[in-house]
Coordinates of C-alpha atoms and ligand atoms in Angstrom, one line a residue:
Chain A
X1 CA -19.4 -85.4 227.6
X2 CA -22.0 -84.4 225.4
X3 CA -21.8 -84.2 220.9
X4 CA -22.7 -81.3 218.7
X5 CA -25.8 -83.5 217.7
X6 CA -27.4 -84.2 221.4
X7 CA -26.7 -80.2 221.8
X8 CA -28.5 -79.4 218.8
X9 CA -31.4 -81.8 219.6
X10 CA -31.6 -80.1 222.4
X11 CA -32.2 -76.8 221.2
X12 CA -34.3 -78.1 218.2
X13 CA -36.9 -79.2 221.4
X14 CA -36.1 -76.0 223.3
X15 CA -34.7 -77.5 225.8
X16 CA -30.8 -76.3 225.7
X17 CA -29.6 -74.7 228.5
X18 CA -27.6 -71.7 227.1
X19 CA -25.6 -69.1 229.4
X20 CA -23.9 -66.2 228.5
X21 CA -19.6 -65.7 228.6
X22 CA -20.6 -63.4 231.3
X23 CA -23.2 -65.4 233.3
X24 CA -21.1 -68.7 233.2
X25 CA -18.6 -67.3 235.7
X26 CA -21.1 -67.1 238.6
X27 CA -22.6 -70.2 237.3
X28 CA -19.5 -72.6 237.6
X29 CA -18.3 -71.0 240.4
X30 CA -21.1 -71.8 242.3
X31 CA -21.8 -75.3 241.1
X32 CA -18.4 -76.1 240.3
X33 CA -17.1 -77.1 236.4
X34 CA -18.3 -81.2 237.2
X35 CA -22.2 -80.2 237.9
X36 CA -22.0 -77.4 235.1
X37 CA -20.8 -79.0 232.2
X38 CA -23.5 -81.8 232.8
X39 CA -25.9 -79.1 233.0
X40 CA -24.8 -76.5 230.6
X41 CA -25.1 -77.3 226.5
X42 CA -24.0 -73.8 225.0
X43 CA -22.3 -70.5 226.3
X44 CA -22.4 -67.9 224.0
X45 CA -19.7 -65.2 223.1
X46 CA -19.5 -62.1 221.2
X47 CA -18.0 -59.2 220.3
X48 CA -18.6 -55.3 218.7
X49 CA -15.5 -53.3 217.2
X50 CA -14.3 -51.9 213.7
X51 CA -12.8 -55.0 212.2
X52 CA -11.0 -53.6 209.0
X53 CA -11.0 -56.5 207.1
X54 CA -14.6 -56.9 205.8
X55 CA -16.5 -56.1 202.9
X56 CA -19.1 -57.3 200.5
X57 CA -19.5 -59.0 197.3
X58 CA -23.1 -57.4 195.1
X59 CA -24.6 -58.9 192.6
X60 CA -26.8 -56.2 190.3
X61 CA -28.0 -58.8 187.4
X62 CA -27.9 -57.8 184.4
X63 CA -28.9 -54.2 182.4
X64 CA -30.3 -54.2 179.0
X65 CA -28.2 -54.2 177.0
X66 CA -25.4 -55.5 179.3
X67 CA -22.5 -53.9 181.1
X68 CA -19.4 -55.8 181.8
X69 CA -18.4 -53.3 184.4
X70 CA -14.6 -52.5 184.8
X71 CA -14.3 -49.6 187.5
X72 CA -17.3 -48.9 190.0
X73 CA -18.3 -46.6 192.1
X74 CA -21.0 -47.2 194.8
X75 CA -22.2 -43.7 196.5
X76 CA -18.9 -42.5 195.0
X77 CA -16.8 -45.1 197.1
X78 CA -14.8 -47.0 194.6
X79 CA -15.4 -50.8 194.7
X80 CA -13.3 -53.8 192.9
X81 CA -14.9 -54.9 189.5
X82 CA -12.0 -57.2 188.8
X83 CA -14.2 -60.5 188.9
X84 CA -17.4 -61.0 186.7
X85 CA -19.4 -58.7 184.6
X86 CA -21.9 -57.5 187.3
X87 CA -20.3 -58.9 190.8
X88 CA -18.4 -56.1 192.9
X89 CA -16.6 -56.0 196.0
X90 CA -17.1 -53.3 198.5
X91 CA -14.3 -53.4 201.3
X92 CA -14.6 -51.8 205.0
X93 CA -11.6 -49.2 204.3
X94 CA -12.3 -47.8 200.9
X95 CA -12.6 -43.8 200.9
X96 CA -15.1 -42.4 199.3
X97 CA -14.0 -40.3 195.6
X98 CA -12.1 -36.9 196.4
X99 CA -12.2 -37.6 200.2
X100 CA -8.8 -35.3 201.1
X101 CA -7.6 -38.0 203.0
X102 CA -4.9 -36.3 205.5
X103 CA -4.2 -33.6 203.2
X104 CA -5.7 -31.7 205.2
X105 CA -4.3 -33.4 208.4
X106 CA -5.8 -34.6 210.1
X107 CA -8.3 -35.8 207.7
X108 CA -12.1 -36.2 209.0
X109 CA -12.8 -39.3 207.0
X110 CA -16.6 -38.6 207.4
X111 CA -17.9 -41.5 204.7
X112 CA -16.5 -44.6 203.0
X113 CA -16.5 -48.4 203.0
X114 CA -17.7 -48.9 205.9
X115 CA -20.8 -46.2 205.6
X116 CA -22.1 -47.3 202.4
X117 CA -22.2 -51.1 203.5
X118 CA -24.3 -49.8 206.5
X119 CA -26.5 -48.2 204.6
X120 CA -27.0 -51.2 202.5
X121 CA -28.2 -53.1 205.5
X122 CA -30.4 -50.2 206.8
X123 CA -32.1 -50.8 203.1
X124 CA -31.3 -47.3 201.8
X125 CA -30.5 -46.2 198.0
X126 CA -27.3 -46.0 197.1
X127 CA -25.6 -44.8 193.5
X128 CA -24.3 -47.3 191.4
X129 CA -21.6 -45.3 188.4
X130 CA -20.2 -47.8 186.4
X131 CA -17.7 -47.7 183.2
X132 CA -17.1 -50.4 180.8
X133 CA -14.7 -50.5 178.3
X134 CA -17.4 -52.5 175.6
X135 CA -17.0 -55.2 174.1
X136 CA -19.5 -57.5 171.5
X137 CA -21.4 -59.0 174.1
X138 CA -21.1 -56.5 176.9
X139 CA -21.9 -53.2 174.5
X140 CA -22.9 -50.9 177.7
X141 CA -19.9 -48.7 178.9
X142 CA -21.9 -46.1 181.6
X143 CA -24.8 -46.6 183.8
X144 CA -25.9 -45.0 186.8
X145 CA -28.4 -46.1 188.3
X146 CA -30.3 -46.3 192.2
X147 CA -30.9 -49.1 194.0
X148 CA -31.0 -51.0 197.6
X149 CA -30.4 -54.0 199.2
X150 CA -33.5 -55.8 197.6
X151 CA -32.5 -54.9 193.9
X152 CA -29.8 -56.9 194.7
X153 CA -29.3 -60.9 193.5
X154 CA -26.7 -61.2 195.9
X155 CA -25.0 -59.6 199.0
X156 CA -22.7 -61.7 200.8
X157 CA -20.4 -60.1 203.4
X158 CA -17.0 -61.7 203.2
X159 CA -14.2 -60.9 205.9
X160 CA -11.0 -62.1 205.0
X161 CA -10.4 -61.2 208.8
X162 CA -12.6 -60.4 212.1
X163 CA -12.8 -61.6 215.6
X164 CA -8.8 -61.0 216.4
X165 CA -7.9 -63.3 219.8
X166 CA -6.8 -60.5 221.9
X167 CA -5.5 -57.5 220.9
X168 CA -2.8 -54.2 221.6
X169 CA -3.4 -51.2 223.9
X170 CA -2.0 -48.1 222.1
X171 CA -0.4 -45.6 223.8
X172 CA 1.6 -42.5 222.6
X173 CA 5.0 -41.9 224.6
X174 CA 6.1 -38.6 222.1
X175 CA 5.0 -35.4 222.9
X176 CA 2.4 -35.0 219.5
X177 CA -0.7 -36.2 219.5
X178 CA -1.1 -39.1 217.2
X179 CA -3.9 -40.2 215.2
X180 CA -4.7 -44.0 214.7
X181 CA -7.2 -46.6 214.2
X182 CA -7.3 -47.2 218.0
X183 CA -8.0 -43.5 218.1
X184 CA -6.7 -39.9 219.2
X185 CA -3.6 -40.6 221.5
X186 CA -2.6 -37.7 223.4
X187 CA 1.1 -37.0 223.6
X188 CA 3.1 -38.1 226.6
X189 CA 0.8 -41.5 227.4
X190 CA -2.0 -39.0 228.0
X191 CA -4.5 -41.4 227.4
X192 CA -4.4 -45.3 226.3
X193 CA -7.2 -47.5 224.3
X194 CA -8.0 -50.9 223.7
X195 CA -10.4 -52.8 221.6
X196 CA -11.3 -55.9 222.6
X197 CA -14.4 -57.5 224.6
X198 CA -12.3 -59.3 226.8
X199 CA -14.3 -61.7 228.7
X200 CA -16.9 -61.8 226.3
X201 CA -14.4 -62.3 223.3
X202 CA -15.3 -65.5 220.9
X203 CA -11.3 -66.6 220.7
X204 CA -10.5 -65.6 224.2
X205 CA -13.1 -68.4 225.8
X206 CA -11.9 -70.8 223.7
X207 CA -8.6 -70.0 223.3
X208 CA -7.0 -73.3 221.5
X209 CA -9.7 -73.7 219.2
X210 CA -11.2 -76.8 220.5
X211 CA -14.7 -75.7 219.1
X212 CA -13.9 -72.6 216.8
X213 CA -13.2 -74.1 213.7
X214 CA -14.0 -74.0 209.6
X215 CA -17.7 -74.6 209.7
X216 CA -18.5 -73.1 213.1
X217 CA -21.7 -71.2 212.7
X218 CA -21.6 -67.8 213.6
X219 CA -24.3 -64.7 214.3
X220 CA -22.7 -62.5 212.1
X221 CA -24.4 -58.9 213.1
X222 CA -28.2 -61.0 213.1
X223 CA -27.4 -63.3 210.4
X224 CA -26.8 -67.0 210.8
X225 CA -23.5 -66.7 208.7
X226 CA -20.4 -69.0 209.4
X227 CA -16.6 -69.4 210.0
X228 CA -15.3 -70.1 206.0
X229 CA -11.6 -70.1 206.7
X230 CA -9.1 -69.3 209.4
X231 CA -8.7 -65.2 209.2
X232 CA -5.9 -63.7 207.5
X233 CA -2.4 -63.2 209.8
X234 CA -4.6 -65.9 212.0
X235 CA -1.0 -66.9 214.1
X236 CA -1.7 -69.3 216.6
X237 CA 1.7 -70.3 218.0
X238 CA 2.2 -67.0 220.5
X239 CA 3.2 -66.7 223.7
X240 CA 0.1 -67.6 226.0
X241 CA -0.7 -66.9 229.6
X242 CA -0.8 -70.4 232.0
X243 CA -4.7 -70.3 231.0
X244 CA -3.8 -70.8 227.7
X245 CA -4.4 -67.2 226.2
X246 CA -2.4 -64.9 223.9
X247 CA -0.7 -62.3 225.0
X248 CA -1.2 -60.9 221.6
X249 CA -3.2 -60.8 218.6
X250 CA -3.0 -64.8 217.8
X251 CA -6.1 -66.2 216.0
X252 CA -8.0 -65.0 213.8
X253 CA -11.3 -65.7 211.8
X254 CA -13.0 -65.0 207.8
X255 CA -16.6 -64.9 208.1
X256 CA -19.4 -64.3 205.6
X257 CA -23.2 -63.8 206.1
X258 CA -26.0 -62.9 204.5
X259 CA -26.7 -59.3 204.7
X260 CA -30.1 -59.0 203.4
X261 CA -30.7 -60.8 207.1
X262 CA -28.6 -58.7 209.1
X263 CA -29.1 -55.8 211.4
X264 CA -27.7 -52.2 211.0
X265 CA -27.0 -52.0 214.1
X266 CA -24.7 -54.4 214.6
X267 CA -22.8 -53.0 211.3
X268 CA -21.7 -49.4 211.6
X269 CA -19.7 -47.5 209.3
X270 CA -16.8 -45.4 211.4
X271 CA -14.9 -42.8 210.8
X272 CA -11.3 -42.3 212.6
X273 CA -9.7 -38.8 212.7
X274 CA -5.9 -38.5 210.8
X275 CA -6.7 -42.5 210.3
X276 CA -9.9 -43.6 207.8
X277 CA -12.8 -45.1 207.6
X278 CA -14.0 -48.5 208.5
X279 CA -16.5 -50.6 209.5
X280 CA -17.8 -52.1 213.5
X281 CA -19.4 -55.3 213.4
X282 CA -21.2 -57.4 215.8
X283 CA -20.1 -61.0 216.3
X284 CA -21.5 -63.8 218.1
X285 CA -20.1 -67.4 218.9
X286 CA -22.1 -70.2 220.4
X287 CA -19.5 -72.2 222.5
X288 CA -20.9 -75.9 222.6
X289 CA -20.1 -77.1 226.1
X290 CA -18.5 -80.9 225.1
X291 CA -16.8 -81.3 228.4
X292 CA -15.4 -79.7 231.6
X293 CA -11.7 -78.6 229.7
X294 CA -14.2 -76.3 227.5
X295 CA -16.6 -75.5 229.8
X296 CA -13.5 -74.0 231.9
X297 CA -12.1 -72.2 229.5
X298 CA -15.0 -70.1 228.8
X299 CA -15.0 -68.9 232.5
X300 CA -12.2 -66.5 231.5
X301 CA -12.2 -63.2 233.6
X302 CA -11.1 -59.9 232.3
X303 CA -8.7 -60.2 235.1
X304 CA -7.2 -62.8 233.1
X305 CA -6.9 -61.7 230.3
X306 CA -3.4 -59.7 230.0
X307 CA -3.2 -57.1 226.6
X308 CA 0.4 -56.0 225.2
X309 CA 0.9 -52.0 225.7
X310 CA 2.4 -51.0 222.4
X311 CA 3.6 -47.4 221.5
X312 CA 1.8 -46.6 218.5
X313 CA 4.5 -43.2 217.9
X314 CA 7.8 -45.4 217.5
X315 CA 7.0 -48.8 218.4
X316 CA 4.3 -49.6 216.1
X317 CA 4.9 -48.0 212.8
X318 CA 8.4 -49.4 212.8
X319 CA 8.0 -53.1 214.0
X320 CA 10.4 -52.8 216.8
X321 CA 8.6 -55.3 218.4
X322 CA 9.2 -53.6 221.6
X323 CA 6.6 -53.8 224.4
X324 CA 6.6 -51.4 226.8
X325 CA 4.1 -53.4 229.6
X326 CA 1.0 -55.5 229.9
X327 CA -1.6 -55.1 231.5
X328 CA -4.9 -56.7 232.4
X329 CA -8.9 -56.3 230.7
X330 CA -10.2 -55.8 234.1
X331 CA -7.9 -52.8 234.7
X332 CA -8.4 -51.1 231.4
X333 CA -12.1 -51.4 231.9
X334 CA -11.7 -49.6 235.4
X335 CA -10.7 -46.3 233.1
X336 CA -7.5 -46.0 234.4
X337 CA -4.3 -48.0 234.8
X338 CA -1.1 -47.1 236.3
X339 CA 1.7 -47.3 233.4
X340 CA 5.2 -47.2 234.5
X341 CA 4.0 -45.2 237.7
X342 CA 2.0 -42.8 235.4
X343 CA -1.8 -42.9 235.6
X344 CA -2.8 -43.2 232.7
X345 CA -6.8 -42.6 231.1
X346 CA -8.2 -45.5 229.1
X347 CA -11.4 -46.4 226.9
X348 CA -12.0 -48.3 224.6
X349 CA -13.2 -48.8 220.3
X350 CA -15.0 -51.9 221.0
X351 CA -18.0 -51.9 222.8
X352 CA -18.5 -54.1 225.5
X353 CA -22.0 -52.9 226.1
X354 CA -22.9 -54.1 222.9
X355 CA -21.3 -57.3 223.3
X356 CA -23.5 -58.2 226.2
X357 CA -26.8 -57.1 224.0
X358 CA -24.9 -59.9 221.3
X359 CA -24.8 -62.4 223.4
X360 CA -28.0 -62.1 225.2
X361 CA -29.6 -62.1 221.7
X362 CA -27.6 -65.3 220.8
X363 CA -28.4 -67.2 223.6
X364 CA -32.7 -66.3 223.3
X365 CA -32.1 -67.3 219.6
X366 CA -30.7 -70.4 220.8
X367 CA -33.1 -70.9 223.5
X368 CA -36.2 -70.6 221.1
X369 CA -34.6 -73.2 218.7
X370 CA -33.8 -71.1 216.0
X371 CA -30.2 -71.1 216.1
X372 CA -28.6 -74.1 215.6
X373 CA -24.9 -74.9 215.8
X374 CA -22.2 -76.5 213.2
X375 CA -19.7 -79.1 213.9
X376 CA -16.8 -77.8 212.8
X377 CA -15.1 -79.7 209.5
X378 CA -11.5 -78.6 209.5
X379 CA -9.9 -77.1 213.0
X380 CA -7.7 -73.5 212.8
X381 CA -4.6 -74.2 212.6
X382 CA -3.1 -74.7 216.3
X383 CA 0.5 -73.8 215.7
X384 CA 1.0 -71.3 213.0
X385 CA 3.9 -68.6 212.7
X386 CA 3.2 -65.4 210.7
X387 CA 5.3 -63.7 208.7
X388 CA 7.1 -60.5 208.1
X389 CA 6.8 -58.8 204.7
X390 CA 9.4 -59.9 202.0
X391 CA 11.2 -56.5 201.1
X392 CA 13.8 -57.7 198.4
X393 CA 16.8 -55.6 198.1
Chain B
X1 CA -31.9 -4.8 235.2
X2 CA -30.7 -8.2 234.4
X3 CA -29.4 -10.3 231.7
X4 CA -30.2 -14.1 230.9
X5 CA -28.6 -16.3 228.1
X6 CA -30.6 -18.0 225.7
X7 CA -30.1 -20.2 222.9
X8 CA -33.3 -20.7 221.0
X9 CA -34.1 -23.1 217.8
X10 CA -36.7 -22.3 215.9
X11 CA -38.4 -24.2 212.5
X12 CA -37.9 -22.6 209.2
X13 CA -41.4 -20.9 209.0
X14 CA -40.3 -19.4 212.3
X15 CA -36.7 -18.0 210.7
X16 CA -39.0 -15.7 208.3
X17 CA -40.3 -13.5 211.6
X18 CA -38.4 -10.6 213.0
X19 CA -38.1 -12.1 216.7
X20 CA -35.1 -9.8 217.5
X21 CA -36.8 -6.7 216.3
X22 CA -40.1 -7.2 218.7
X23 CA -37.7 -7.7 221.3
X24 CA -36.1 -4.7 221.3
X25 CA -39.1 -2.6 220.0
X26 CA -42.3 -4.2 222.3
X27 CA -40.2 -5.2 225.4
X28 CA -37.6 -2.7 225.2
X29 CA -34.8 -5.4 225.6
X30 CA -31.1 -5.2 225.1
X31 CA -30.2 -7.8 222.4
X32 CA -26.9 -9.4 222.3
X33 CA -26.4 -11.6 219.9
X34 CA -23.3 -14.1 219.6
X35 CA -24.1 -17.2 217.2
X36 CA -26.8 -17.5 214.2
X37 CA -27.5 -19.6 212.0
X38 CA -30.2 -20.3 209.5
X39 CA -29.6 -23.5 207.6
X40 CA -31.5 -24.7 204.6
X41 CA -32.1 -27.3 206.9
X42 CA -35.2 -27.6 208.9
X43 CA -33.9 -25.7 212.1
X44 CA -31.9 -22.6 212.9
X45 CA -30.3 -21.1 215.8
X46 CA -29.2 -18.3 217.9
X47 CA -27.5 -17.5 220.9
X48 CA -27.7 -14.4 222.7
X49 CA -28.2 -12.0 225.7
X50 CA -31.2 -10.2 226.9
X51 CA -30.9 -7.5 229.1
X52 CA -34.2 -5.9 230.4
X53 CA -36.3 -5.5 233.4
X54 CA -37.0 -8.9 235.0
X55 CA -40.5 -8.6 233.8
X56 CA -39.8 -7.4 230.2
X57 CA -37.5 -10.4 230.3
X58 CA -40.6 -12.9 230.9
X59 CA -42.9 -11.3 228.6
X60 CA -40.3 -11.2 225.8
X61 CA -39.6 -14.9 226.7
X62 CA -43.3 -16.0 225.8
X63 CA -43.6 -14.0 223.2
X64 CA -40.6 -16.2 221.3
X65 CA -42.1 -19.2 222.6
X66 CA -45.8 -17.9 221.3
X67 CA -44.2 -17.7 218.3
X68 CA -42.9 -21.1 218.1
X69 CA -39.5 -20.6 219.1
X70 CA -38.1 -23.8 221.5
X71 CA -35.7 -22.3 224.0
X72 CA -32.9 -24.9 225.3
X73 CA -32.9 -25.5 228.9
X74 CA -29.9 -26.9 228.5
X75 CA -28.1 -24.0 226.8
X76 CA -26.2 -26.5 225.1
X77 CA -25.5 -26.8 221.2
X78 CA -23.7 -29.9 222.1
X79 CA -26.6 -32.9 220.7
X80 CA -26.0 -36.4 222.1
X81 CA -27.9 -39.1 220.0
X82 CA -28.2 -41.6 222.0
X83 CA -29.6 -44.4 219.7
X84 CA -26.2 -43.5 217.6
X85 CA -24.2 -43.9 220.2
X86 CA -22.5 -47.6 220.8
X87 CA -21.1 -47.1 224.2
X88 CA -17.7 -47.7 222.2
X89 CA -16.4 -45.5 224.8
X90 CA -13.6 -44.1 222.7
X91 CA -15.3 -40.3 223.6
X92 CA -14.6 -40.8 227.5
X93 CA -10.7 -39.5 227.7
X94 CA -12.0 -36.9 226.1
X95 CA -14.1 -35.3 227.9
X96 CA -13.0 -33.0 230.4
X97 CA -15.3 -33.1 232.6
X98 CA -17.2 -36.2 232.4
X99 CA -20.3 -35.1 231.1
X100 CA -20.0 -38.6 228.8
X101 CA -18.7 -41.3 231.7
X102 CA -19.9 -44.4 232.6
X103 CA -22.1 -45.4 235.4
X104 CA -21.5 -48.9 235.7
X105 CA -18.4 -50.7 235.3
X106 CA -20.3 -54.3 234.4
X107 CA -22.3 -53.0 231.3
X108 CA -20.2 -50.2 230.2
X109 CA -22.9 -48.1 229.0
X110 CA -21.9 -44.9 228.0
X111 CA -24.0 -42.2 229.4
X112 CA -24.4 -38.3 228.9
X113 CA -25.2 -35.6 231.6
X114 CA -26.1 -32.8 230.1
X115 CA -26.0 -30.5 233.0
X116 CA -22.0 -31.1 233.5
X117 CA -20.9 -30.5 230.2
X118 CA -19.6 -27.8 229.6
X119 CA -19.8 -27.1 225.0
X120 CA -16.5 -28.2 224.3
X121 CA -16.9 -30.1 221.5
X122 CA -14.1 -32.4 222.5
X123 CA -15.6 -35.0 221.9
X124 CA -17.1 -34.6 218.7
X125 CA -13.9 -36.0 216.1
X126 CA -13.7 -38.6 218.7
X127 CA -16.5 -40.1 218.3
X128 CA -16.2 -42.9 215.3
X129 CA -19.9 -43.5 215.3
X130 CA -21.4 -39.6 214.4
X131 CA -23.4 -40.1 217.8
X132 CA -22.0 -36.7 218.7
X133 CA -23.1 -33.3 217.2
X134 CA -23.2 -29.7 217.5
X135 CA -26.3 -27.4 216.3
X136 CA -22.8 -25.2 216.0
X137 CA -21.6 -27.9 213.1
X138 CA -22.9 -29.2 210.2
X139 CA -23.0 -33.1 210.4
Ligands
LIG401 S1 -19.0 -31.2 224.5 FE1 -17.1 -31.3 225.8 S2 -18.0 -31.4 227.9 FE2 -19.7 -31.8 226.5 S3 -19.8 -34.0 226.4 FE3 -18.5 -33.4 224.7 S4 -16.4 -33.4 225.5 FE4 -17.8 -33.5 227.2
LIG402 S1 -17.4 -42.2 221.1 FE1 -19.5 -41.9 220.3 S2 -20.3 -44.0 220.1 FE2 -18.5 -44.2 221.4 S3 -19.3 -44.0 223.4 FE3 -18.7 -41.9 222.9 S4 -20.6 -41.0 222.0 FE4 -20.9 -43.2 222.1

């Protein structure tokens, strides 16, 4: 048994001994979970994927004489001036001004959300159009102006929800192709994709939230940001596996950061044919290693980890509920998987490559004292339904 | 008599010089052209045939690369960026023929072979990230 303040001692001397999800396997397995969890203080987990839910609040301070701006427009993406004079909010999903959408279908989505909060973090220029509609004390009603990231007062990603548990595999049983945020889906189950890191996945090595909570500190895409709230649709009473993990999407996580101290390439603008645009982020999550029931759950093996097989042509746009099969992380990172006796292609929107590079960089920043970890104040909550949309009649 | 594809980039100042016309009029080459294009960009491009004696074929080969001309050994206008590229993997179904595949099943990097593939472009809306490109395509 060790507490969040021995651990942190630890690394504040440099003396923690941190492993990565993927390096604890082979560790417990050959010293078993008893010597481990005396030996190990931190195991760190991460993820890379779009995460739709995410966006930015910028501060500009103030012009001379002063806007109170009411519609905005950053690099012609449109961006929620609803709060105070000079704040905005820049969300993941937003098109960009005159973008045809799928008029044109299917739409090429080529820059939006997503792109301009990347090239905020890269530290390029970006437009600012704003319109006011005047008032005494806020006379200004246009500016446009350049700026970057250092102009800037403030700018504070907020995600209202990142880091899903576990997560669908899409599949198209109809005989169009279909275009969707998990990507082009080839008619007749010609291909399947998944997005997920699996074994590597912050919610998947501790499934039940033993460490994960409000509070937890986080390495939001090379900031030290933190866990504000559970996520939105964060549902944590699914059905699990004997292991304890979902079978579906289940928990969920907000997170904000700093982004003047984050790295662009851990925060990626994307583009998704017929779909939109969004934004891939980089997570990491130090686990701290309390006691052997966490230390187990973190040596979670893509082989046991199973993922829901939805059909994203009939199943998933009208909430049947239906799944068609489930099937394992270990088999869907083999690039193919046998689907009701049809081989069937996969890959994947998340990248497990960069994943590995997260938590390698997690666990040196831990290592060299320089990221610390935060008790959690307030658990997720452990046993939460969601709901369906209220359509009155 | 033979005939050899070539797709050649060349730098602005380079676009200004009649290339094609010394090739048929010094080295008395057969000129086939498919694809040009000349961008206000920094590079252009053009794919075509020679057909000449294999000699003439040499000489009229150094004399577009004297003149700054960088011939593909490739011969591909597909463009792979590499440090773009996340190893998302979302590319790999595809590809027909693997040219993007991965190596190693316990990193899951995402590599490209330029030799196998084959200038299908199928790839290219697939890829979320931009990390794939054709000098065929503007970005
Ligand atoms: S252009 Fe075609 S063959 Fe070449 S990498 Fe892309 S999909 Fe594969
Ligand atoms: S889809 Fe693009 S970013 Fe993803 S692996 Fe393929 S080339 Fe790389």
């Amino acid at each position: 048994m060790k507490t969040y303040e021995e651990i942190n001692e630890k690394i504040a001397s440099k003396k923690a001994v941190v492993l990565t999800a993927a390096e604890i396997i082979d560790y417990v397995e050959e010293k078993g979970i008893e010597q481990a969890a005396k030996e190990v203080d931190v195991v760190t987990t991460a993820t890379f994927g779009p995460m739709c839910s995410s966006g930015c609040f910028l501060n500009f301070g103030h012009s001379q004489p002063k806007i109170r701006i009411t519609e905005a427009w950053i690099d012609d993406v449109l961006a929620y001036s609803g709060i105070a004079a000079v704040d905005l909010y820049m969300g993941a999903t937003q098109l960009r001004h005159n973008d045809p959408a799928n008029l044109d279908y299917p739409g090429e989505f080529k820059f939006g959300g997503g792109h301009v909060i990347e090239k905020l973090i890269r530290g390029e220029e970006l437009q600012l159009f704003a319109l006011s509609y005047g008032t005494d004390e806020y006379p200004l009603k246009e500016i446009r102006t350049r700026f970057n990231i250092n102009d800037l007062n403030q700018a504070t990603m907020v995600n209202p929800r990142n880091c899903y548990q576990n997560y669908n595999v899409a599949i198209n049983t109809s005989n169009k192709t279909i275009y969707t945020y998990l990507g082009k889906l080839k008619p007749n189950m010609g291909n399947m994709t998944y997005s997920s890191a699996g074994q590597l996945s912050p919610l998947l090595n501790d499934p039940l939230y033993q460490t994960i909570g409000v509070g937890t500190s986080v390495w939001l895409a090379g900031a030290k940001g933190h866990v504000y709230s559970e996520g939105t649709q964060h549902a944590s009473a699914v059905e699990r596996t004997a292991n304890d993990v979902p079978a579906e999407g289940a928990g969920t996580l907000a997170l904000t950061g700093d982004m003047k101290k984050m790295n662009a390439d851990f925060v990626r603008g994307v583009s998704f044919k017929g779909y939109g645009v969004s934004l891939a982020l980089g997570v990491g999550i130090p686990i701290p290693i309390l006691n052997e029931e966490i230390l187990r759950k973190t040596t979670i093996k893509d082989r046991d980890i199973q993922a829901q097989v939805i059909d994203y042509s009939l199943d998933y746009p009208m909430k049947t509920g239906k799944v068609l099969t489930s099937v394992n992380y270990e088999e869907l990172k083999s690039g193919s998987v046998n689907i009701l006796g049809q081989d069937v292609e996969t890959s994947s929107l998340s990248s497990y490559e960069k994943a590995i590079t997260i938590t390698e960089i997690l666990k040196s920043e831990i290592q060299d004292g320089s990221f610390t970890l935060n008790k959690p104040y307030m658990p997720l909550p452990p046993n939460q339904g969601m709901k369906s949309m209220k359509v009155s009649k | 008599m033979e005939t050899k594809k070539l797709l050649l980039t060349f730098k602005k100042k380079v676009v200004e010089k009649p290339i094609v016309y010394h090739l048929v009029k010094d080295f008395d080459l057969i000129i086939n052209l498919y694809r040009a294009s000349i961008t206000e960009e920094e590079e252009g491009f053009m794919v075509l045939d020679i057909t000449g004696s294999a000699s003439k074929i040499e000489e009229g080969i150094n004399f577009i690369v004297a003149e700054g001309v960088k011939i593909d050994d490739a011969q591909k206008a597909f463009r792979w960026d590499e440090a773009v590229c996340t190893s998302c993997g979302n590319c790999l179904t595809h590809c027909p023929v693997d040219a993007l595949h991965i190596k190693d099943r316990t990193t899951m990097k995402v590599e490209f072979d330029q030799n196998v593939c084959i200038d299908c472009m199928g790839c290219i809306p697939n890829c979320p990230f931009g990390a794939c490109g054709s000098i065929f395509q503007d970005k």
